[in-house]
XYZ file of C-alpha atoms in Angstrom:
296
model
C 85.463 132.429 133.876
C 86.034 133.372 129.951
C 85.242 131.304 127.108
C 88.444 130.730 126.279
C 89.562 128.934 129.720
C 86.202 127.241 129.864
C 86.961 124.292 127.582
C 90.351 123.719 129.579
C 88.843 124.095 132.771
C 86.324 121.356 131.686
C 88.831 118.829 130.361
C 90.685 119.219 133.366
C 87.559 118.612 135.528
C 86.617 115.396 133.803
C 90.422 114.257 133.955
C 90.137 114.832 137.871
C 86.934 113.231 137.975
C 87.529 109.760 136.137
C 91.351 109.496 136.406
C 93.216 111.675 138.816
C 95.502 114.671 139.038
C 97.167 115.274 135.638
C 100.962 115.287 135.507
C 101.054 117.203 132.198
C 98.605 119.698 130.262
C 99.899 118.094 127.114
C 98.546 114.505 128.122
C 95.268 116.160 128.700
C 94.889 117.813 125.495
C 96.340 115.003 123.291
C 94.696 112.136 125.153
C 91.174 113.712 124.669
C 91.777 114.745 121.242
C 92.722 111.338 120.074
C 89.876 110.139 121.983
C 86.987 112.085 120.901
C 88.825 112.559 117.249
C 88.388 108.678 117.251
C 84.756 108.654 118.121
C 84.108 111.298 115.297
C 85.753 109.339 112.529
C 83.552 106.496 113.642
C 80.468 108.141 113.491
C 81.408 109.749 110.030
C 82.395 106.452 108.708
C 79.035 104.908 109.671
C 77.361 107.458 108.281
C 79.266 107.098 104.778
C 78.863 103.529 104.804
C 75.079 104.052 105.153
C 74.874 106.514 102.359
C 77.221 104.420 100.081
C 74.889 101.553 100.409
C 72.058 103.487 98.671
C 74.005 103.799 95.660
C 74.329 101.054 93.107
C 77.170 98.609 93.857
C 80.453 99.126 92.100
C 79.683 102.061 90.559
C 81.696 105.396 90.818
C 79.376 106.959 93.601
C 79.363 103.754 95.552
C 83.287 103.459 95.521
C 83.689 107.319 96.121
C 81.179 106.746 99.508
C 82.354 103.212 100.750
C 86.438 103.811 100.040
C 86.413 106.830 102.877
C 84.192 105.088 104.931
C 86.392 102.015 105.200
C 89.251 104.412 105.575
C 87.669 106.394 108.471
C 86.375 103.155 110.101
C 90.039 101.541 110.352
C 91.284 104.890 111.744
C 88.836 105.225 114.416
C 89.306 102.332 116.519
C 93.129 102.436 117.213
C 92.829 106.373 117.342
C 90.418 106.324 120.355
C 92.580 103.371 122.102
C 95.637 105.334 121.821
C 93.967 108.395 123.285
C 92.953 106.330 126.177
C 96.515 105.092 126.874
C 97.720 108.991 126.583
C 95.284 109.884 129.285
C 96.042 107.295 131.699
C 99.291 107.724 133.751
C 101.197 104.670 132.941
C 104.613 104.050 132.166
C 106.056 105.197 128.798
C 106.559 101.475 127.535
C 102.707 101.296 127.315
C 102.679 104.459 125.153
C 105.531 103.083 123.037
C 103.534 100.167 122.158
C 100.023 101.649 121.507
C 101.997 104.141 119.040
C 103.812 101.277 117.538
C 100.628 99.544 116.867
C 99.127 102.795 115.475
C 101.786 103.130 113.016
C 101.036 99.458 111.601
C 97.261 100.434 111.566
C 98.147 103.623 109.371
C 100.111 101.379 107.088
C 97.668 98.997 106.582
C 95.211 101.886 105.846
C 97.461 103.313 103.396
C 97.605 99.760 101.691
C 94.194 99.540 101.732
C 93.543 102.821 99.655
C 96.076 101.750 97.005
C 94.535 98.399 96.606
C 90.976 99.478 96.822
C 88.943 98.972 94.730
C 90.841 97.437 91.733
C 92.625 94.609 93.885
C 90.030 94.122 96.663
C 87.744 91.465 97.612
C 88.286 88.909 94.676
C 89.223 91.638 91.895
C 92.415 92.141 90.454
C 95.510 91.177 92.411
C 93.400 90.844 95.617
C 95.206 92.146 98.398
C 92.543 91.696 100.844
C 93.933 89.055 103.088
C 97.478 91.096 103.246
C 95.749 94.276 104.212
C 93.377 92.779 106.897
C 96.517 90.688 108.534
C 98.645 93.720 108.913
C 95.780 95.812 110.068
C 94.689 93.024 112.549
C 98.514 92.910 114.038
C 98.676 96.669 114.581
C 95.332 96.511 116.179
C 95.910 93.754 118.443
C 99.244 95.778 119.725
C 97.054 98.720 120.401
C 94.464 96.726 122.468
C 96.829 94.877 124.554
C 98.695 98.143 125.346
C 95.230 99.852 126.158
C 94.490 96.709 128.474
C 97.719 96.639 130.208
C 97.243 100.261 130.824
C 93.807 100.067 132.336
C 94.688 97.540 134.517
C 97.877 99.267 136.028
C 95.687 102.282 136.615
C 93.153 100.273 138.386
C 95.734 98.759 140.651
C 97.322 102.164 141.180
C 93.589 103.453 142.401
C 93.174 100.485 144.620
C 96.489 100.772 146.601
C 96.496 103.711 148.876
C 99.175 106.047 148.937
C 101.523 106.521 151.964
C 99.955 109.833 152.718
C 96.244 108.317 153.005
C 97.544 105.617 155.511
C 96.419 106.758 158.926
C 99.376 106.390 161.865
C 98.130 104.830 164.766
C 99.047 106.171 167.852
C 100.392 103.882 170.395
C 99.184 104.161 173.971
C 101.757 105.241 176.325
C 102.839 102.465 178.705
C 101.440 102.649 181.953
C 104.122 103.102 184.504
C 103.222 101.880 188.012
C 104.973 103.223 191.281
C 106.101 100.968 194.154
C 103.755 102.787 196.229
C 100.892 101.683 194.142
C 102.029 98.096 194.362
C 102.197 98.022 197.898
C 98.769 99.531 198.043
C 97.144 96.978 195.852
C 98.879 94.091 197.975
C 97.997 95.419 201.294
C 94.217 95.867 199.929
C 94.365 92.244 198.514
C 95.672 90.845 201.659
C 93.254 92.853 204.132
C 91.132 90.422 205.895
C 92.989 87.358 205.136
C 93.939 85.171 207.782
C 96.649 82.739 206.555
C 97.739 79.501 208.339
C 100.422 77.268 208.068
C 99.499 73.769 207.428
C 96.013 73.823 208.836
C 97.704 75.364 212.190
C 95.329 78.099 213.614
C 97.339 81.041 213.914
C 98.557 82.275 217.507
C 100.111 85.522 218.734
C 102.599 83.758 220.932
C 106.237 82.513 220.262
C 106.235 79.208 222.082
C 105.362 75.635 220.966
C 103.491 73.644 223.528
C 102.694 69.540 222.786
C 100.915 66.934 224.729
C 102.140 63.466 225.382
C 101.460 60.638 227.324
C 104.982 59.812 228.370
C 106.911 62.179 230.999
C 109.839 63.632 229.337
C 111.972 66.876 230.028
C 110.988 69.342 227.988
C 113.044 72.017 229.254
C 115.236 72.178 226.439
C 112.505 72.746 224.221
C 111.568 76.378 225.805
C 113.236 78.685 223.384
C 111.736 81.333 221.537
C 111.086 81.319 218.130
C 112.969 83.750 215.693
C 110.559 85.942 213.475
C 111.952 86.190 209.856
C 109.974 88.876 207.958
C 110.141 90.000 204.374
C 111.108 93.670 203.897
C 110.513 95.807 201.268
C 108.351 95.906 197.948
C 110.268 93.789 195.846
C 110.712 90.975 198.146
C 106.896 90.955 198.422
C 106.349 91.150 194.739
C 108.693 88.426 194.017
C 106.930 86.289 196.372
C 103.608 86.666 194.750
C 104.935 86.053 191.296
C 106.219 83.030 192.619
C 102.857 81.989 193.679
C 101.194 82.814 190.640
C 103.623 81.023 188.438
C 103.808 77.974 190.543
C 107.676 78.163 191.243
C 109.129 76.575 194.125
C 111.876 77.955 196.168
C 113.721 75.623 198.451
C 115.520 77.367 201.282
C 117.141 75.873 204.530
C 116.469 77.602 207.584
C 119.129 77.675 210.406
C 116.622 79.230 213.101
C 115.667 77.400 216.293
C 112.440 76.233 214.854
C 114.118 73.594 213.028
C 115.851 72.928 215.995
C 112.563 72.210 217.700
C 111.447 70.123 214.891
C 114.347 67.980 215.150
C 113.856 67.263 218.745
C 110.308 66.615 218.527
C 111.104 63.976 215.527
C 113.598 62.734 218.273
C 111.033 62.714 220.968
C 108.750 60.646 218.694
C 111.400 58.278 218.033
C 112.228 57.423 221.659
C 108.450 56.911 222.458
C 108.302 54.406 219.255
C 111.234 52.630 220.579
C 109.585 52.473 224.254
C 106.482 51.349 222.829
C 108.055 48.465 221.197
C 110.331 47.498 224.125
C 107.202 47.423 225.978
C 105.283 44.940 223.652
C 108.060 42.716 223.638
C 108.423 42.860 227.437
C 104.804 41.945 228.134
C 103.834 41.213 231.596
C 107.479 41.706 233.395
C 107.235 45.091 231.937
C 103.800 45.737 233.965
C 105.335 44.163 236.996
C 108.244 46.421 236.983
C 105.958 49.426 236.725
C 103.837 48.454 239.778
C 106.589 47.796 241.827
C 107.647 51.177 241.237
C 104.298 52.756 241.940
C 104.350 51.194 245.572
C 108.095 51.654 246.030
C 109.303 47.905 246.138
C 112.217 48.948 243.328
């Protein structure tokens, strides 16, 4: 690294460390030049002010030192602030506002040198209030532009760039085959003995019942039809209905329904005979007795 390139690299290193990647080389040089120049003017103004305070007031040596001290002090503050606005990557409106305030401050400094010391601080025409008002106006504009630039820069630093946001990889949707579903159903139903209405499972296909009355049950000697669910889709649909509580109403036309109807009819007949027997009383008993001994 040569001596000619060392200051350049150092300035750019400072810029990248405290601000970010520079947009233009001119902004870096001009911004740091104004900022450090304003600080240097402020230090020099302070030295001249202390030196002028050692002289007798309102003498030529006093005015020769205090006048330049006021001038440099009035220029140092807006100069350093304009340097900050120049360094920050803000919109041009903030830079234009800071430059306009700096021009007003420069006009106030020129007016001060015209009025000082003959028309200053109660002497002569006394332009003190006018000069201070103009200078305060320009300084307010510069301070406002600098504050807006700093706030905008902090917000830009807090907001992540689109390239810094890591994309979230979405997991691929899990695919389940029908074979896996069928295996899950079989493993879940393995060892489960289902019953219908509390009736024990029976391997036969006939329905038998016991009654106290002798009836002809030959009409009931039929074979029940078996209805089985075929396919994985129907089984899955049935499990979904059981899980969600959906009710499915279906009318069966198999012989099981016929047998149920006949059983209901048989119960109705028994109920009627029981009622007739209670109404008949004793004669009904005699009739049954005669029938047993063969008198009827």
